[in-house]
Coordinates of C-alpha atoms and ligand atoms in Angstrom, one line a residue:
X27 CA 65.4 83.9 122.0
X28 CA 65.1 85.7 118.7
X29 CA 67.9 87.7 117.1
X30 CA 67.1 91.4 117.3
X31 CA 67.7 94.0 114.7
X32 CA 67.4 97.8 115.2
X33 CA 66.3 99.9 112.2
X34 CA 67.4 103.6 112.6
X35 CA 65.6 105.6 109.9
X36 CA 64.0 109.0 110.1
X37 CA 61.3 108.2 107.6
X38 CA 58.4 106.4 109.4
X39 CA 57.0 104.6 106.3
X40 CA 60.4 103.1 105.3
X41 CA 61.2 102.3 109.0
X42 CA 58.1 100.3 109.5
X43 CA 58.4 98.6 106.2
X44 CA 61.9 97.3 107.2
X45 CA 60.6 96.3 110.6
X46 CA 57.9 94.2 109.1
X47 CA 60.2 92.6 106.5
X48 CA 62.5 91.6 109.3
X49 CA 59.7 90.3 111.6
X50 CA 58.4 88.2 108.7
X51 CA 61.8 86.7 108.4
X52 CA 61.8 85.7 112.0
X53 CA 63.8 88.5 113.6
X54 CA 62.8 90.7 116.5
X55 CA 62.8 94.1 115.0
X56 CA 62.9 97.5 116.7
X57 CA 62.7 100.9 115.1
X58 CA 64.3 104.2 116.1
X59 CA 63.7 107.6 114.5
X60 CA 67.1 109.1 115.3
X61 CA 70.6 108.2 116.4
X62 CA 70.1 109.2 120.1
X63 CA 67.1 106.9 120.5
X64 CA 69.0 104.2 118.5
X65 CA 71.9 104.3 120.9
X66 CA 69.6 104.1 123.9
X67 CA 67.8 101.0 122.5
X68 CA 71.1 99.3 121.5
X69 CA 72.3 99.6 125.1
X70 CA 69.0 98.8 126.8
X71 CA 68.0 95.9 124.6
X72 CA 71.5 94.6 123.9
X73 CA 71.0 94.8 120.1
X74 CA 73.8 93.3 118.1
X75 CA 72.8 94.3 114.6
X76 CA 71.7 97.7 113.3
X77 CA 70.5 98.9 110.0
X78 CA 71.1 102.6 109.7
X79 CA 70.0 105.0 107.1
X80 CA 72.5 107.4 105.6
X81 CA 70.5 110.4 107.0
X82 CA 68.8 110.2 110.3
X83 CA 67.2 113.1 112.1
X84 CA 69.9 114.2 114.4
X85 CA 73.1 112.8 112.8
X86 CA 74.4 111.2 109.7
X87 CA 74.5 107.5 109.5
X88 CA 78.3 107.8 109.2
X89 CA 78.4 109.6 112.6
X90 CA 76.3 107.0 114.2
X91 CA 78.3 104.2 112.7
X92 CA 81.5 105.8 114.1
X93 CA 79.9 106.2 117.5
X94 CA 78.8 102.5 117.6
X95 CA 82.3 101.4 116.7
X96 CA 83.9 103.5 119.4
X97 CA 81.3 103.6 122.1
X98 CA 82.9 100.7 124.1
X99 CA 79.7 98.7 124.1
X100 CA 80.0 95.3 125.7
X101 CA 79.7 93.4 122.4
X102 CA 80.4 94.0 118.8
X103 CA 77.6 95.8 117.0
X104 CA 77.2 94.8 113.3
X105 CA 76.2 97.8 111.2
X106 CA 74.5 97.7 107.8
X107 CA 74.5 101.2 106.3
X108 CA 71.8 102.2 103.8
X109 CA 73.0 104.7 101.1
X110 CA 70.7 106.7 99.0
X111 CA 72.5 105.9 95.8
X112 CA 75.3 103.6 94.8
X113 CA 78.1 106.2 94.8
X114 CA 81.8 105.2 95.2
X115 CA 82.4 108.0 97.7
X116 CA 79.6 107.0 99.9
X117 CA 80.6 103.3 99.9
X118 CA 84.2 104.3 100.8
X119 CA 83.0 106.7 103.6
X120 CA 80.8 103.9 104.9
X121 CA 83.6 101.3 104.8
X122 CA 86.1 103.5 106.6
X123 CA 83.5 104.5 109.2
X124 CA 83.4 100.9 110.1
X125 CA 80.1 99.8 108.4
X126 CA 80.2 96.0 108.1
X127 CA 77.9 96.1 105.1
X128 CA 76.5 98.7 102.7
X129 CA 73.2 98.5 100.9
X130 CA 72.0 101.0 98.3
X131 CA 68.4 102.1 98.2
X132 CA 66.1 100.9 96.7
X133 CA 66.8 97.4 98.0
X134 CA 65.1 94.1 97.5
X135 CA 63.5 92.8 100.8
X136 CA 65.1 89.4 100.2
X137 CA 68.5 90.9 99.8
X138 CA 68.2 92.9 103.1
X139 CA 67.1 89.7 104.9
X140 CA 70.0 87.7 103.4
X141 CA 72.5 90.4 104.6
X142 CA 71.1 90.4 108.1
X143 CA 71.4 86.6 108.2
X144 CA 75.1 86.9 107.1
X145 CA 75.6 89.5 109.8
X146 CA 74.3 87.2 112.5
X147 CA 76.4 84.3 111.2
X148 CA 79.5 86.5 111.5
X149 CA 78.5 87.8 114.9
X150 CA 78.6 84.2 116.1
X151 CA 82.3 84.1 115.4
X152 CA 82.9 87.3 117.3
X153 CA 84.9 86.1 120.2
X154 CA 87.6 84.3 118.2
X155 CA 87.6 86.9 115.5
X156 CA 88.2 89.8 117.8
X157 CA 91.0 88.0 119.5
X158 CA 92.6 87.3 116.1
X159 CA 92.1 90.8 114.9
X160 CA 93.9 92.1 118.0
X161 CA 96.8 89.8 117.1
X162 CA 96.8 91.3 113.5
X163 CA 97.0 94.8 114.9
X164 CA 99.8 93.7 117.2
X165 CA 101.8 92.3 114.3
X166 CA 101.2 95.5 112.4
X167 CA 102.4 97.7 115.3
X168 CA 105.9 96.3 114.7
X169 CA 105.9 98.2 111.4
X170 CA 104.6 101.6 112.3
X171 CA 105.4 103.0 108.9
X172 CA 102.8 100.9 107.3
X173 CA 100.0 102.3 109.6
X174 CA 96.5 101.6 108.3
X175 CA 97.9 98.9 105.9
X176 CA 95.5 96.4 107.5
X177 CA 92.5 98.7 107.0
X178 CA 93.4 99.5 103.4
X179 CA 94.0 95.9 102.5
X180 CA 90.6 95.0 104.0
X181 CA 88.9 97.6 102.0
X182 CA 90.7 96.7 98.7
X183 CA 90.1 93.0 99.2
X184 CA 86.4 93.5 99.8
X185 CA 86.1 95.8 96.8
X186 CA 87.7 93.1 94.5
X187 CA 85.5 90.4 96.0
X188 CA 82.4 92.4 95.4
X189 CA 83.4 93.0 91.8
X190 CA 84.1 89.2 91.3
X191 CA 80.6 88.5 92.8
X192 CA 79.2 89.7 89.5
X193 CA 81.4 87.3 87.4
X194 CA 79.5 84.2 86.3
X195 CA 82.6 82.0 86.9
X196 CA 82.4 82.8 90.6
X197 CA 78.7 82.6 91.1
X198 CA 78.0 80.4 94.2
X199 CA 81.6 80.8 95.3
X200 CA 81.9 84.5 95.9
X201 CA 78.7 85.1 97.9
X202 CA 77.8 88.0 100.2
X203 CA 79.2 85.9 103.1
X204 CA 82.5 85.3 101.2
X205 CA 82.8 89.1 100.7
X206 CA 82.3 89.7 104.4
X207 CA 84.7 86.9 105.3
X208 CA 87.5 88.3 103.2
X209 CA 87.0 91.7 104.7
X210 CA 87.4 90.2 108.2
X211 CA 90.2 87.7 107.5
X212 CA 92.5 89.7 105.2
X213 CA 94.0 91.6 108.2
X214 CA 95.6 88.3 109.2
X215 CA 97.7 87.9 106.0
X216 CA 100.9 89.0 107.7
X217 CA 100.2 87.6 111.2
X218 CA 103.3 85.4 110.8
X219 CA 105.5 88.5 110.9
X220 CA 105.3 88.3 114.6
X221 CA 108.0 85.6 114.2
X222 CA 110.4 87.8 112.2
X223 CA 113.0 89.9 114.0
X224 CA 112.4 93.6 113.8
X225 CA 116.0 94.2 112.7
X226 CA 115.0 92.5 109.5
X227 CA 111.5 93.8 109.1
X228 CA 112.5 97.4 109.5
X229 CA 115.9 97.3 107.8
X230 CA 116.2 100.2 105.5
X231 CA 119.1 98.8 103.5
X232 CA 119.5 95.8 101.3
X233 CA 118.4 92.5 102.7
X234 CA 121.0 89.7 102.7
X235 CA 119.9 86.4 101.2
X236 CA 119.6 85.0 104.7
X237 CA 117.4 87.9 105.9
X238 CA 115.2 87.5 102.8
X239 CA 114.8 83.8 103.5
X240 CA 113.7 84.7 107.0
X241 CA 111.1 87.2 105.8
X242 CA 109.9 84.4 103.4
X243 CA 109.0 82.3 106.4
X244 CA 106.2 84.5 107.5
X245 CA 103.4 82.8 105.5
X246 CA 104.3 79.5 107.0
X247 CA 104.5 80.9 110.5
X248 CA 101.1 82.6 110.1
X249 CA 99.5 79.5 108.6
X250 CA 100.9 77.3 111.4
X251 CA 99.5 79.6 114.0
X252 CA 96.0 79.6 112.4
X253 CA 96.1 75.8 111.8
X254 CA 96.6 75.4 115.6
X255 CA 93.5 77.5 116.2
X256 CA 91.5 75.4 113.7
X257 CA 92.5 72.2 115.3
X258 CA 91.7 73.4 118.8
X259 CA 88.3 74.8 118.0
X260 CA 85.4 73.9 115.8
X261 CA 86.1 74.3 112.1
X262 CA 84.9 77.6 110.8
X263 CA 85.0 79.2 107.4
X264 CA 86.6 82.2 109.1
X265 CA 89.7 80.4 110.2
X266 CA 89.9 78.4 107.1
X267 CA 90.0 81.5 104.9
X268 CA 92.4 83.3 107.3
X269 CA 94.7 80.3 107.0
X270 CA 94.6 80.2 103.2
X271 CA 95.3 83.9 103.0
X272 CA 98.2 83.8 105.5
X273 CA 99.8 80.8 103.7
X274 CA 99.3 81.7 100.1
X275 CA 99.3 85.6 99.7
X276 CA 102.8 85.5 98.3
X277 CA 102.1 82.8 95.7
X278 CA 102.1 83.9 92.1
X279 CA 99.7 82.8 89.4
X280 CA 102.6 81.5 87.2
X281 CA 103.9 79.3 90.1
X282 CA 107.0 81.4 90.9
X283 CA 105.9 82.6 94.3
X284 CA 106.4 81.2 97.8
X285 CA 106.2 79.3 100.1
X286 CA 104.8 76.4 98.1
X287 CA 105.2 77.5 94.5
X288 CA 101.5 76.9 93.8
X289 CA 100.2 78.0 90.4
X290 CA 96.9 79.2 88.9
X291 CA 93.7 78.1 90.6
X292 CA 95.7 75.8 93.0
X293 CA 96.2 79.1 94.9
X294 CA 93.1 79.7 97.0
X295 CA 91.0 82.5 95.5
X296 CA 91.0 84.6 98.7
X297 CA 94.8 84.6 98.6
X298 CA 94.8 85.6 94.9
X299 CA 92.6 88.6 95.8
X300 CA 94.6 89.6 98.9
X301 CA 97.8 89.3 96.9
X302 CA 96.7 92.1 94.6
X303 CA 95.3 94.2 97.4
X304 CA 98.5 93.8 99.4
X305 CA 100.8 94.7 96.5
X306 CA 98.7 97.7 95.5
X307 CA 99.1 99.0 99.0
X308 CA 102.8 98.4 99.1
X309 CA 103.2 100.1 95.8
X310 CA 101.2 103.2 96.7
X311 CA 102.6 103.8 100.1
X312 CA 106.0 104.8 101.5
X313 CA 108.0 101.9 102.9
X314 CA 111.4 101.8 104.5
X315 CA 112.8 100.6 101.2
X316 CA 110.9 102.7 98.7
X317 CA 108.9 105.8 98.2
X318 CA 105.2 105.8 97.3
X319 CA 104.3 105.2 93.6
X320 CA 101.4 107.0 91.9
X321 CA 98.2 105.1 91.2
X322 CA 99.1 105.1 87.4
X323 CA 102.5 103.6 87.9
X324 CA 101.1 101.0 90.4
X325 CA 98.3 100.1 87.9
X326 CA 100.7 99.6 85.1
X327 CA 103.0 97.4 87.2
X328 CA 99.9 95.3 88.2
X329 CA 98.6 95.1 84.6
X330 CA 102.1 94.1 83.4
X331 CA 102.0 91.2 85.8
X332 CA 98.5 90.0 84.8
X333 CA 98.8 86.2 84.5
X334 CA 102.3 86.2 85.9
X335 CA 102.0 87.4 89.5
X336 CA 98.3 88.0 89.5
X337 CA 95.2 86.0 88.5
X338 CA 93.9 87.7 85.3
X339 CA 90.3 87.7 86.6
X340 CA 91.5 89.6 89.7
X341 CA 93.4 92.1 87.6
X342 CA 90.3 92.6 85.4
X343 CA 88.2 93.2 88.6
X344 CA 90.8 95.7 89.8
X345 CA 90.6 97.7 86.5
X346 CA 86.8 97.9 87.0
X347 CA 87.1 99.3 90.5
X348 CA 90.3 101.3 90.3
X349 CA 88.5 104.5 91.1
X350 CA 87.3 103.0 94.4
X351 CA 90.9 102.0 95.1
X352 CA 92.1 105.5 94.6
X353 CA 89.3 106.8 96.8
X354 CA 90.2 104.4 99.6
X355 CA 93.9 105.4 99.3
X356 CA 92.9 109.1 99.3
X357 CA 90.8 108.7 102.4
X358 CA 93.7 107.4 104.4
X359 CA 96.0 110.0 102.8
X360 CA 93.7 112.8 104.1
X361 CA 92.4 111.4 107.4
X362 CA 95.0 108.9 108.4
X363 CA 98.1 110.9 107.6
X364 CA 99.4 107.6 106.3
X365 CA 101.1 108.5 103.1
X366 CA 104.0 110.7 104.0
X367 CA 105.1 111.0 100.4
X368 CA 103.3 110.3 97.2
X369 CA 100.4 107.9 97.4
X370 CA 97.8 107.3 94.7
X371 CA 97.3 111.0 94.1
X372 CA 101.0 111.6 93.2
X373 CA 101.7 112.4 89.6
X374 CA 105.4 112.6 89.6
X375 CA 107.3 109.3 89.7
X376 CA 109.3 108.7 92.9
X377 CA 112.8 107.4 92.9
X378 CA 113.2 103.9 94.2
X379 CA 115.7 103.6 97.0
X380 CA 118.7 101.5 96.3
X381 CA 117.8 99.2 99.1
X382 CA 116.8 95.6 98.2
X383 CA 117.1 96.4 94.6
X384 CA 118.6 93.0 93.7
X385 CA 115.0 91.8 94.1
X386 CA 113.7 94.4 91.6
X387 CA 111.4 97.2 92.7
X388 CA 108.3 95.2 92.4
X389 CA 109.5 92.0 94.1
X390 CA 110.7 94.2 96.9
X391 CA 107.2 95.8 97.3
X392 CA 105.6 92.5 97.3
X393 CA 107.5 91.4 100.3
X394 CA 105.1 93.2 102.6
Ligands
FE2_423 FE1 103.1 89.0 103.6
FE2_424 FE1 100.8 93.1 103.9

């Protein structure tokens, strides 16, 4: 049976052009002129992958995307959103609405086909992935104050990977598939926290050395859990990347991190990317041990640690996309009520709580 793709686009000429591009590439392609018809076809024909235009007749592509992600359809529907221009705000809106991929118009037919193929490869991993993502959310629920941390780290990580895709050094390494994989595996970075007592995770005061040592075990616990899944099932890039991120997201470029003290490129690239995404989020949001820092302060802390904590290439990518980072943070600030104080829009500098200060403000933030 052929893999089917639904194209939802109100413009007949573009819709039929996309349908024939996909048919020529071996897919079974269907067209719908509006969101309502699209939803009908998805349910009736059991479509797993949808390409949706930013504007359709009866709804915005964003609305349709949200509906698809919340409709309780039997299987996961992969959504590629087409945006009329490459604007940061539209990309961010698409990402937070749950679009799996975003393509700006005009697009190259070969690029669209490649992205559909990536989508189908990822759909094949759905069962294991959705199980693991549920576990990630479960781990996050133990730290309610960091609500939406997973989603923000996902968006930041994808954004950095997309930027590195254009870097000649990473050509052939950071592919479209890699970008999707990091988006889907980065939520698992702290899965090992399931093994850390809540009394330690949520402690507002200073951690004792023993408590800090306990927290430092979470990368090993997470990696061990994922290694078990890799050994039981067929090897997949998804689980391999999830394992690398869980194990190495607290390593530092200069070798002073944990748990293995890896340095430089011995640290898997995905972990070097998530390390920055994770710390940026810890810095710009309120935590039990600190208030939220402004974007400017967070940026200067990250730049200061270029080549020490962070891979210089990842810091350079961050500086290129910092406006997108701020837009992502703003989005959750506005819609997710997730930044009780400060956040990336804050201009005045918050006061760091006394707690955990023996680690230094930045080291404390990077514990998350
Ligand atoms: Fe962590
Ligand atoms: Fe984290």
